[in-house]
Amino acid sequence: MEFRLTDDQLALRTGFRALLAGRFGREELRAAVERPVLDRALWRELGDAGLFSLRLPEAGGGVGLGMPEAVLVFEEAGRALLPGPLVATHLAAGTVPGADTGRTVVAASDGALVEWLAEADAVVGPAAGARPVRSVDPLTPLHRVSGERTGRPAAALLTAALQLGSAARTTELAVGYAKEREQFGRPIGAFQAVKHLCAGMLVRTEVARAAVYAAAVTSEAHGAGTGEREDVPDTRVPEIGVPETDVAGAKLLADDAAVRNARDCLQVHGGMGFTWESDVHLHLKRAWVRAGQWITEAEAAELVAAAL
């Protein structure tokens, strides 16, 4: 299995990171936190950039790429803490009119939670009787529905990619702060206790990255390249992995990396990390919310254990 990114994939990742840095930087993030409504203009720009039509065939007006490329782009979105029902709108492209261009905002129910329901133009999945619940993340409004969680591997995988991006970003924030903040005349990164925290964060990120990328490759091999293909006959190829199990393992590792890295980043920042001005708490709150979406830690662990 080849994990090295191609030149085109590297260019895609670099281009999308630059797009978000210019359109949704720290100033825009802070403005969104102060006024948590969906930025429709930004949503249309993301649509024009191909975020939602990335996996649609070129003949259908899409970009014609696959799940591995989608994972790279969603990793960048997670890194930037980009708000909105990104996964739901991306997966609705090609089935809900306007979703591919960002003119239609789509929310989706996983049977238990729906994010951004009040802002959505269309909803996929059961949402009858949905009631608002308090969300710990100021940029992820939630509604709860009464029902059983429905498995959608593509949604879980893209959510894992968002978690991976957050884990990578908090590692960068911790390392950067450890190099700048001095104590006893030395950068705090020179102390072994801080070094170990940062090293652990990097290890968790890279392990999660390998799992997420592998799940994207196996999902692509099983027909997840263009839109939701969960209705196709089971054509699993055991020697290259079972997508549902791979996705469960990837989500499990990515959730763990995102939550624990954000906590360790808070430790490296000390008291500064708990202040409203720091972005670290925003990563931790988003990671907590995503960990409960599409497949929980317990559900993923059961799925992986059953496959052993």
XYZ file of C-alpha atoms in Angstrom:
308
model
C 0.000 0.000 0.000
C 1.493 3.356 -1.062
C 1.172 6.159 1.508
C 3.464 8.700 -0.121
C 1.428 11.536 -1.542
C 1.657 12.262 -5.251
C 2.643 15.683 -6.536
C -1.008 16.385 -7.343
C -2.112 15.391 -3.847
C 0.580 17.576 -2.284
C -0.507 20.484 -4.478
C -4.146 19.928 -3.490
C -3.291 19.954 0.204
C -1.053 23.014 -0.124
C -3.626 24.890 -2.168
C -6.472 24.193 0.225
C -4.347 25.149 3.225
C -3.513 28.448 1.528
C -7.174 29.022 0.692
C -8.228 28.553 4.300
C -5.357 30.653 5.635
C -6.518 33.528 3.442
C -10.255 33.093 3.916
C -10.621 31.605 7.393
C -7.617 32.611 9.439
C -7.452 33.253 13.148
C -9.247 36.604 12.901
C -12.174 35.031 11.064
C -12.223 32.122 13.528
C -12.467 34.516 16.429
C -15.214 36.499 14.698
C -17.141 33.269 14.115
C -16.854 32.333 17.787
C -18.251 35.724 18.790
C -21.100 35.409 16.247
C -21.735 31.688 15.660
C -23.813 31.725 12.469
C -22.986 29.949 9.247
C -21.102 32.170 6.785
C -23.043 31.544 3.559
C -20.532 33.494 1.468
C -17.700 31.305 2.761
C -19.827 28.221 2.110
C -20.279 29.209 -1.540
C -16.545 29.906 -1.842
C -15.808 26.453 -0.503
C -18.226 25.094 -3.094
C -16.533 27.047 -5.860
C -13.179 25.663 -4.680
C -14.534 22.128 -5.143
C -14.742 21.019 -1.516
C -18.220 19.578 -1.873
C -17.937 18.293 -5.466
C -14.486 16.807 -4.968
C -15.604 13.190 -5.466
C -18.256 13.774 -8.100
C -17.344 12.637 -11.623
C -16.037 15.346 -13.937
C -18.831 14.504 -16.361
C -21.270 15.508 -13.633
C -19.561 18.813 -12.918
C -17.349 17.491 -10.154
C -13.604 17.414 -9.639
C -13.359 13.665 -10.236
C -11.080 12.813 -7.336
C -11.419 10.081 -4.727
C -11.636 9.428 -1.019
C -7.857 9.765 -0.397
C -7.949 13.305 -1.776
C -11.121 14.108 0.185
C -9.396 12.983 3.374
C -6.475 15.340 2.693
C -8.816 18.297 2.215
C -10.878 17.504 5.310
C -7.670 17.178 7.316
C -6.907 20.776 6.406
C -10.438 21.829 7.341
C -9.971 20.228 10.742
C -6.641 21.944 11.155
C -8.289 25.335 10.602
C -11.324 24.523 12.813
C -13.550 25.303 9.839
C -17.164 25.335 11.108
C -20.335 24.057 9.447
C -21.857 20.745 8.328
C -18.930 20.003 6.012
C -19.273 16.222 6.014
C -23.031 16.226 5.445
C -22.902 18.718 2.578
C -19.978 16.925 0.934
C -21.771 13.572 1.080
C -24.995 15.117 -0.239
C -23.300 16.456 -3.375
C -24.858 14.834 -6.408
C -28.060 13.898 -4.590
C -29.242 17.181 -3.034
C -29.444 19.992 -5.599
C -27.036 22.827 -4.855
C -24.981 20.914 -2.294
C -22.073 20.489 -4.705
C -21.753 24.240 -5.286
C -22.332 25.293 -1.681
C -25.598 27.039 -2.573
C -27.447 24.517 -0.402
C -26.370 23.782 3.162
C -27.103 20.187 4.120
C -27.229 18.756 7.630
C -27.318 15.038 8.352
C -28.560 12.968 11.248
C -26.523 10.027 12.467
C -29.586 8.821 14.359
C -28.533 10.528 17.576
C -27.183 13.998 16.761
C -27.611 16.601 14.029
C -25.246 19.554 13.752
C -26.212 22.936 12.300
C -29.852 21.852 11.877
C -31.300 25.345 12.263
C -29.038 26.696 9.488
C -29.601 23.846 7.032
C -31.613 24.065 3.814
C -31.968 20.270 3.657
C -31.575 17.412 6.101
C -30.483 13.863 5.338
C -31.590 11.140 7.744
C -34.138 11.004 10.564
C -34.553 14.368 12.297
C -38.222 14.379 13.330
C -38.681 15.686 16.843
C -35.118 16.944 17.037
C -34.565 19.122 20.071
C -31.698 21.552 20.656
C -29.093 20.554 23.205
C -26.245 22.518 24.669
C -23.043 22.015 22.717
C -19.696 22.436 24.402
C -18.293 23.714 21.093
C -19.483 27.269 20.348
C -19.167 26.575 16.592
C -21.091 23.286 16.469
C -24.755 23.794 17.406
C -26.406 20.442 18.044
C -29.861 18.883 18.023
C -30.579 15.468 19.509
C -32.937 13.002 17.887
C -34.449 9.890 19.402
C -33.230 6.902 17.506
C -30.407 4.502 16.955
C -27.147 5.635 15.440
C -26.873 4.637 11.797
C -23.519 3.634 10.420
C -22.206 5.683 7.509
C -18.545 4.757 7.016
C -17.813 7.647 4.658
C -19.122 10.168 7.198
C -17.132 8.557 9.999
C -13.964 8.555 7.887
C -14.237 12.216 6.907
C -14.923 13.106 10.550
C -11.782 11.162 11.472
C -9.877 13.263 8.939
C -11.155 16.433 10.648
C -9.948 15.034 13.976
C -6.560 14.234 12.450
C -6.151 17.822 11.277
C -6.955 19.112 14.749
C -4.457 16.707 16.336
C -1.734 17.878 13.964
C -2.510 21.528 14.632
C -2.419 21.224 18.428
C 0.938 19.464 18.103
C 2.230 22.453 16.121
C 0.810 24.888 18.671
C 2.407 23.012 21.589
C 5.819 22.752 19.925
C 5.753 26.410 18.861
C 4.862 27.586 22.365
C 7.465 25.299 23.957
C 10.140 26.923 21.820
C 9.078 30.491 22.677
C 8.070 30.368 26.354
C 11.061 30.592 28.700
C 11.358 29.494 32.307
C 14.519 29.633 34.425
C 16.292 31.235 31.460
C 15.575 28.395 29.030
C 12.753 27.573 26.590
C 10.337 25.216 28.347
C 10.789 22.801 25.435
C 14.265 22.091 26.764
C 12.773 20.376 29.824
C 12.248 16.634 29.553
C 8.674 16.655 30.851
C 7.580 19.023 28.076
C 9.614 17.170 25.447
C 7.820 13.931 26.325
C 4.405 15.564 26.045
C 5.218 16.919 22.569
C 6.745 13.629 21.416
C 3.653 11.739 22.537
C 1.449 14.155 20.617
C 3.452 13.624 17.438
C 3.313 9.841 17.793
C -0.467 9.858 18.266
C -0.885 12.134 15.241
C 1.239 10.002 12.934
C -0.388 6.740 14.030
C -3.814 8.262 13.423
C -2.671 9.624 10.047
C -1.535 6.170 8.905
C -4.885 4.675 9.945
C -6.974 7.416 8.313
C -5.018 7.314 5.052
C -5.185 3.496 4.980
C -8.945 3.559 5.544
C -9.299 6.083 2.710
C -7.365 3.821 0.347
C -9.397 0.722 1.243
C -12.657 2.678 1.047
C -11.676 3.911 -2.398
C -10.897 0.346 -3.455
C -14.415 -0.642 -2.407
C -16.184 2.042 -4.370
C -16.320 5.082 -2.105
C -14.607 7.234 -4.694
C -17.640 8.977 -6.089
C -20.338 9.750 -3.578
C -21.979 7.434 -1.093
C -21.794 3.872 -2.322
C -23.090 2.105 0.763
C -25.905 0.546 -1.288
C -23.604 -1.390 -3.585
C -23.252 -5.169 -3.195
C -20.578 -6.383 -0.779
C -17.460 -6.850 -2.876
C -14.909 -6.738 -0.089
C -11.411 -7.858 -0.854
C -10.039 -9.293 2.402
C -6.386 -8.877 1.537
C -6.631 -5.083 1.346
C -8.869 -4.614 4.365
C -12.535 -4.322 5.251
C -13.647 -0.687 4.954
C -16.073 -0.618 7.902
C -13.460 -2.066 10.234
C -10.695 0.144 8.866
C -12.879 3.220 9.252
C -13.790 2.255 12.821
C -10.113 1.841 13.694
C -9.234 5.144 12.029
C -11.994 7.012 13.874
C -10.939 5.437 17.159
C -7.315 6.537 16.749
C -8.150 9.966 15.339
C -10.586 10.732 18.183
C -7.979 9.703 20.724
C -5.273 11.787 19.047
C -7.480 14.885 18.771
C -8.744 14.809 22.359
C -5.499 13.803 24.086
C -3.361 16.130 21.984
C -5.598 19.074 22.818
C -5.350 18.192 26.517
C -1.560 17.903 26.352
C -1.395 21.155 24.401
C -3.255 22.786 27.289
C -0.658 21.368 29.676
C 2.222 22.766 27.615
C 0.568 26.187 27.514
C -0.049 26.111 31.274
C -2.500 28.725 32.534
C -2.380 30.514 29.169
C -4.031 27.528 27.511
C -7.165 27.919 29.591
C -7.745 31.539 28.623
C -10.396 32.561 26.116
C -7.733 34.258 23.969
C -5.962 30.944 23.286
C -7.269 28.691 20.500
C -6.357 25.490 22.325
C -9.667 25.137 24.139
C -11.523 25.466 20.827
C -9.678 22.413 19.490
C -10.491 20.427 22.626
C -14.195 21.325 22.527
C -14.490 20.498 18.812
C -12.651 17.202 19.356
C -15.072 16.243 22.143
C -18.074 16.899 19.909
C -16.689 15.039 16.883
C -15.793 12.042 19.034
C -19.515 11.555 19.614
C -20.513 11.792 15.964
C -21.225 8.905 13.531
C -19.472 6.272 15.619
C -18.470 6.541 19.251
C -15.355 5.155 20.911
C -17.277 2.203 22.388
C -18.992 1.381 19.082
C -15.737 1.581 17.123
C -13.919 -0.593 19.668
C -16.680 -3.215 19.497
C -16.538 -3.252 15.697
C -12.774 -3.644 15.629
C -12.852 -6.310 18.351
C -15.486 -8.289 16.471
C -13.222 -8.407 13.435
C -10.276 -9.865 15.325
